mmCIF file of C-alpha atoms in Angstrom:
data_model
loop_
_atom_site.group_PDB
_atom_site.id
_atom_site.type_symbol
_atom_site.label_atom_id
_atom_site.label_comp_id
_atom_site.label_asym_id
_atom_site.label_seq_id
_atom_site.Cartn_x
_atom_site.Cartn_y
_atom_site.Cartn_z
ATOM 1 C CA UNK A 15 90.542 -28.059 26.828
ATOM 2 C CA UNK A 16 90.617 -31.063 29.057
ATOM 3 C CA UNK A 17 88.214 -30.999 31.909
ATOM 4 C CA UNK A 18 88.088 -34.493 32.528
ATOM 5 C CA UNK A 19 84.437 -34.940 31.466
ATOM 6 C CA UNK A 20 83.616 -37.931 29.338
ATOM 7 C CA UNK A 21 82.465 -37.513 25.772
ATOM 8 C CA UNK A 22 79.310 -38.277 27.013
ATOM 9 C CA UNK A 23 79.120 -35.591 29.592
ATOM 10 C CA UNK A 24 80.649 -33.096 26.757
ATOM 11 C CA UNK A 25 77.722 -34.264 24.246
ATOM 12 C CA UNK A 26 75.045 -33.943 26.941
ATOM 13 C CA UNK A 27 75.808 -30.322 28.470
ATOM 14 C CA UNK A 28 75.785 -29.416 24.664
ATOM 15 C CA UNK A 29 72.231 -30.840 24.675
ATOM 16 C CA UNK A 30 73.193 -33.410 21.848
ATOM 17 C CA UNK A 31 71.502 -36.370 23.274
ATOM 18 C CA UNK A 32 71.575 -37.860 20.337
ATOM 19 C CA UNK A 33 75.226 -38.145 20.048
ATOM 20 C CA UNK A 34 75.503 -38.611 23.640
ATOM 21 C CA UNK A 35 72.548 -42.042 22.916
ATOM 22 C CA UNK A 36 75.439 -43.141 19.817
ATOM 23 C CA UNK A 37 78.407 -42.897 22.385
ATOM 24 C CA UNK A 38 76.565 -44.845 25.183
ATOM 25 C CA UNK A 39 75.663 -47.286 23.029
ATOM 26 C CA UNK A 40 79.190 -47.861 21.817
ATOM 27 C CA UNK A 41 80.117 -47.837 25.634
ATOM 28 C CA UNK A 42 81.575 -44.429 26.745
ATOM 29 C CA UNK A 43 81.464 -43.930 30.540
ATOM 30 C CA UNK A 44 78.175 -42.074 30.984
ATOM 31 C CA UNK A 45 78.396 -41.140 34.604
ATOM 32 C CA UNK A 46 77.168 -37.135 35.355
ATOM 33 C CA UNK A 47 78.282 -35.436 38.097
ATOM 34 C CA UNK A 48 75.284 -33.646 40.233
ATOM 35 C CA UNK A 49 75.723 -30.102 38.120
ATOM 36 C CA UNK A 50 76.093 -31.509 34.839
ATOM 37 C CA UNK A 51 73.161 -33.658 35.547
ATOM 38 C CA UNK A 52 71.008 -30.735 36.313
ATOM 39 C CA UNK A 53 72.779 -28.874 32.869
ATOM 40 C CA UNK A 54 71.958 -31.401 31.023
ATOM 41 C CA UNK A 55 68.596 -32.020 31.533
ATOM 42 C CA UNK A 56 67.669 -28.124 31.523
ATOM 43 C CA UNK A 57 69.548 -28.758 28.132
ATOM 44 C CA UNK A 58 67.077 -30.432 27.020
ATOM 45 C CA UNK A 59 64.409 -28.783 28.756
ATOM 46 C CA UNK A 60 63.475 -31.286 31.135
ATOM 47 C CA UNK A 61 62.025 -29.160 34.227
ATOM 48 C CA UNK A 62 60.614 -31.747 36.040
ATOM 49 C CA UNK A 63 64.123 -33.748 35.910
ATOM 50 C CA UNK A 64 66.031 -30.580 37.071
ATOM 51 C CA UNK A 65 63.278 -30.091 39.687
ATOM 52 C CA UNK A 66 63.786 -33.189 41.133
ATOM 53 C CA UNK A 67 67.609 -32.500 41.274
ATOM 54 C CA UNK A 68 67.247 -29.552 43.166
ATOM 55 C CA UNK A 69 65.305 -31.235 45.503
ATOM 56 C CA UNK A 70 67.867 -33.845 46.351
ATOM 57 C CA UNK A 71 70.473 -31.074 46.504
ATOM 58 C CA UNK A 72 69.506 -27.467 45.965
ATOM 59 C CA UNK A 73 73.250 -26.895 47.362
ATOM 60 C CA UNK A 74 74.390 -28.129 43.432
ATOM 61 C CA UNK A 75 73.541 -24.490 42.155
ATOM 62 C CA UNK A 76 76.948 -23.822 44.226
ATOM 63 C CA UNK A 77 78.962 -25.999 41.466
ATOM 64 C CA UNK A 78 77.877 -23.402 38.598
ATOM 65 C CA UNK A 79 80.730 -22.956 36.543
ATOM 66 C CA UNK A 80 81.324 -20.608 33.663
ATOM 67 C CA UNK A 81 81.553 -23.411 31.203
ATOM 68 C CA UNK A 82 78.188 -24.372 32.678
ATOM 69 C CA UNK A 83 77.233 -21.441 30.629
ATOM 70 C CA UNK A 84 77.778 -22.394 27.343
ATOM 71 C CA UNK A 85 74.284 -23.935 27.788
ATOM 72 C CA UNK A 86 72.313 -20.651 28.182
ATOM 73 C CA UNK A 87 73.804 -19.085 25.523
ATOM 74 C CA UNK A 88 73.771 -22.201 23.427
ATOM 75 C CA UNK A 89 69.669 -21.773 24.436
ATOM 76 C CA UNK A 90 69.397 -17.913 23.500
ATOM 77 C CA UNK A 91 71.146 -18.612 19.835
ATOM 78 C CA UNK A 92 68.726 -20.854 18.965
ATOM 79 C CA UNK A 93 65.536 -19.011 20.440
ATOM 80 C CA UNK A 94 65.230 -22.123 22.962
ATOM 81 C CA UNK A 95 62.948 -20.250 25.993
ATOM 82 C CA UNK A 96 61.786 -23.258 27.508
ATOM 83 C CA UNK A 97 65.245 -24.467 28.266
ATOM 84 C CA UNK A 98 66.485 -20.454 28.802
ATOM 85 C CA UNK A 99 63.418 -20.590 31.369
ATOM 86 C CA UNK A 100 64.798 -24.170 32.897
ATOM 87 C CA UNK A 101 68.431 -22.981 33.498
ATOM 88 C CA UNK A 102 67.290 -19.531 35.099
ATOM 89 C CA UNK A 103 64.711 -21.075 37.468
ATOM 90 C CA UNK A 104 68.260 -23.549 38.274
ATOM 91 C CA UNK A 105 70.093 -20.737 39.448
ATOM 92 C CA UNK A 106 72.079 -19.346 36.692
ATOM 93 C CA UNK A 107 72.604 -15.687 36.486
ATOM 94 C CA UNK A 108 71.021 -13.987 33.303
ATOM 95 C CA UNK A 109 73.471 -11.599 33.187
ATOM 96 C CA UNK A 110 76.616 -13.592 33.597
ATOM 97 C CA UNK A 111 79.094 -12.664 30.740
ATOM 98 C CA UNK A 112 80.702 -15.022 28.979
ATOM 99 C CA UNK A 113 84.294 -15.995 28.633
ATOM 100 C CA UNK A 114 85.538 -14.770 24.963
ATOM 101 C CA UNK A 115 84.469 -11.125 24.602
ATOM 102 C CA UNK A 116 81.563 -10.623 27.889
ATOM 103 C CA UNK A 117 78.421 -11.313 25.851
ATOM 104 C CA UNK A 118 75.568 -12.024 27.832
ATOM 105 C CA UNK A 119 72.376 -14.209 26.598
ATOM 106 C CA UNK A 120 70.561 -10.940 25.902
ATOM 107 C CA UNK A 121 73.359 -10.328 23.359
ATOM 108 C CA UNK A 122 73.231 -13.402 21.632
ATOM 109 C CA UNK A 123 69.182 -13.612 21.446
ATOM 110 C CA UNK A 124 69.181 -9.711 20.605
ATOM 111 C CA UNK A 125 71.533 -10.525 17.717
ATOM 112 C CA UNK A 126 69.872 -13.498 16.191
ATOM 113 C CA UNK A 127 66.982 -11.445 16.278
ATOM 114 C CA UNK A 128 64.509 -13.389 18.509
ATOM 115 C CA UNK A 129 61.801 -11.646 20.247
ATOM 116 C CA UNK A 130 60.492 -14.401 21.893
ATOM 117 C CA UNK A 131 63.550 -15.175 24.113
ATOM 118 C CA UNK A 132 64.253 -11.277 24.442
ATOM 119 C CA UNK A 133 60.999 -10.709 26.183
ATOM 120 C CA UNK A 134 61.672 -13.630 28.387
ATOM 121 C CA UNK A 135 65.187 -12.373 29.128
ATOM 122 C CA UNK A 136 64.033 -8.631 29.581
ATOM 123 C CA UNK A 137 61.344 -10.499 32.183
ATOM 124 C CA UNK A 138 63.860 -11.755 34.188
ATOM 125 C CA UNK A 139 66.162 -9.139 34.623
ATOM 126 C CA UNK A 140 68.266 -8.979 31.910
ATOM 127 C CA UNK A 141 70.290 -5.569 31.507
ATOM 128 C CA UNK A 142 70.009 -3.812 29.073
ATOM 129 C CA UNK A 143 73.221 -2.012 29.578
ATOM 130 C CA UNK A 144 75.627 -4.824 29.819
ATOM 131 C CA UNK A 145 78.611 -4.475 27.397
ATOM 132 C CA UNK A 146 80.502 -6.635 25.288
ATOM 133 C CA UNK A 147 84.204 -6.709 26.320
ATOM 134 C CA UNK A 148 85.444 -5.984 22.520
ATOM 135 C CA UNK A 149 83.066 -3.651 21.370
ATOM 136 C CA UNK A 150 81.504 -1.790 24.210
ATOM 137 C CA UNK A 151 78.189 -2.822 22.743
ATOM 138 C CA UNK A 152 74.987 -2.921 24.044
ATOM 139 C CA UNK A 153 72.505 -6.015 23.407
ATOM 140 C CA UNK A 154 70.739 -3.197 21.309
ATOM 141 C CA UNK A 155 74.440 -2.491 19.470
ATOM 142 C CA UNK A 156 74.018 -6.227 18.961
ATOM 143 C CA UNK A 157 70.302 -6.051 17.555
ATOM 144 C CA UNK A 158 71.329 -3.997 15.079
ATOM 145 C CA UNK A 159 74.924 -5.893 13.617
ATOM 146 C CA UNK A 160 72.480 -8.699 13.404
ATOM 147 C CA UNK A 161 69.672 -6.873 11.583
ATOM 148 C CA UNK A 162 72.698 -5.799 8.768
ATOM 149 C CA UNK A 163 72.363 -9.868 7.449
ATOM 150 C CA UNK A 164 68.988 -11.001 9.131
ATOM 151 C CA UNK A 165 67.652 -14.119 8.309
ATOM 152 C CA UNK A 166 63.753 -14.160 7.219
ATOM 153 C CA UNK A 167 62.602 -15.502 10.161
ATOM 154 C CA UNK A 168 63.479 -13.101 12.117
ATOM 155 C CA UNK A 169 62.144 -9.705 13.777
ATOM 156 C CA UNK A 170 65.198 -7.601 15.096
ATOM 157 C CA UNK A 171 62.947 -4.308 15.207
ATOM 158 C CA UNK A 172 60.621 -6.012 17.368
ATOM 159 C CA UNK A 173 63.854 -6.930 19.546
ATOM 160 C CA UNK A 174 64.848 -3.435 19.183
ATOM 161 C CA UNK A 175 61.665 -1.662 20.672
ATOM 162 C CA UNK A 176 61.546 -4.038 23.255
ATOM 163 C CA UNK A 177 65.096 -2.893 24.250
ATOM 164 C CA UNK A 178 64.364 0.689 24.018
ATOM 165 C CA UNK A 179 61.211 0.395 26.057
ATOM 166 C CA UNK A 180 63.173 -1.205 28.928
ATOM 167 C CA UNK A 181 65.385 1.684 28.686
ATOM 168 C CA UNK A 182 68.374 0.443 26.556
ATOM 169 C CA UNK A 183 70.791 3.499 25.303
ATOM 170 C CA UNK A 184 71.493 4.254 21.620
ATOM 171 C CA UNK A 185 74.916 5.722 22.651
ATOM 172 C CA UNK A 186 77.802 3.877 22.139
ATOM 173 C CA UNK A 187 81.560 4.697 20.998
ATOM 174 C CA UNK A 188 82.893 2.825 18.212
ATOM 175 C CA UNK A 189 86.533 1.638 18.632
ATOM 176 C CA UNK A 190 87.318 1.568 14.797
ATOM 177 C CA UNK A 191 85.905 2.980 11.535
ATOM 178 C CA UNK A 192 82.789 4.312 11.549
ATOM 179 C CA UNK A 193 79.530 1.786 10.819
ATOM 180 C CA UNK A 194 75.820 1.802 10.456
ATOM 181 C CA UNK A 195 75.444 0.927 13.391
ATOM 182 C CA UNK A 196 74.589 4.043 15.012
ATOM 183 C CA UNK A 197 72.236 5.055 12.021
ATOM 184 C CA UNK A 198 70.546 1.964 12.662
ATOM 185 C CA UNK A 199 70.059 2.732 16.389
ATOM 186 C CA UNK A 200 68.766 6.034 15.799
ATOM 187 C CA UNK A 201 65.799 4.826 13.227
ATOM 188 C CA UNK A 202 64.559 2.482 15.796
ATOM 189 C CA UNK A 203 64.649 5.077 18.271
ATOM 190 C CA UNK A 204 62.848 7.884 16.064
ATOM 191 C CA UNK A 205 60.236 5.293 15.161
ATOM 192 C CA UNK A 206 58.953 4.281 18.706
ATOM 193 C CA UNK A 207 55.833 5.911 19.367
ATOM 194 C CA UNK A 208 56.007 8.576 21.799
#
């Protein structure tokens, strides 16, 4: 969609400051407003930048839109915590769902299977019990999809107990055919010590 940002802008919320270097160079308009300014440089985890923002105007929090977003989950995808720390000491919600099917960053880190941005999430007051819009899942529903193709680097049992010590159910409803899912859930939770 059209929002009237600049290429530039688009490339630096996305925290592609490469690209966004190329189109400034080639002379795209590369004027921020005061929120994507403070986006972009938690994008690329520049504290002290956003810091210095806030200072001039801690009233830009107010501008936080939902495509603001994209950034935080964008952050929890890739296991970025010192940019998922820099947007939620900014002002954005951790919980805040986003706009395709409700998945929060918890979802998204719990998925790819990242402990280290789990823990971080879970430390700032992540729920545990937000659901997906399509599925009715869980981030811990979304531990274990992720855990059925996990990549090597990766610990989703880790992310699970971590889930299931801050309380996270293994109850959920499927809304088609029957999965693994469940069985999944229920391994983790008869191996966490008692």
């Amino acid at each position: 969609r059209d929002d009237g940002r600049s290429p530039y802008a688009v490339a630096m919320l996305a925290g592609n400051h490469a690209v966004a270097e190329w189109l400034a160079l080639r002379g795209v308009k590369t004027s921020l407003s005061e929120i994507d300014a403070l986006v972009s440089a938690c994008s690329a985890g520049d504290a002290e930048t956003a810091r210095e923002l806030l200072q001039r105007d801690a009233s830009v929090t107010q501008e936080i839109r939902h495509e603001h977003y994209d950034a935080l989950y964008r952050a929890a995808e890739r296991d970025d915590t010192k940019v998922l720390e820099c947007l939620l000491s900014c002002g954005f919600d951790i919980n805040h769902p986003d706009s395709s099917i409700g998945k929060t960053a918890l979802h998204i880190a719990a998925m790819e299977g990242w402990p280290n941005s789990v823990r971080l999430l879970l430390a700032r007051g992540a729920s545990v019990d937000a659901r997906d819009h399509e599925f009715g899942g869980t981030p811990l529903l979304w531990a274990a999809e992720g855990s059925r193709n996990a990549k090597p680097d990766r610990d989703h049992t880790a992310v699970a107990m971590m889930l299931l010590n801050a309380g996270s159910t293994t109850e959920w409803i499927p809304t088609g055919e029957p999965s693994e899912h469940d069985e999944i859930m229920q391994a983790w939770q008869s191996g966490m010590p008692s």
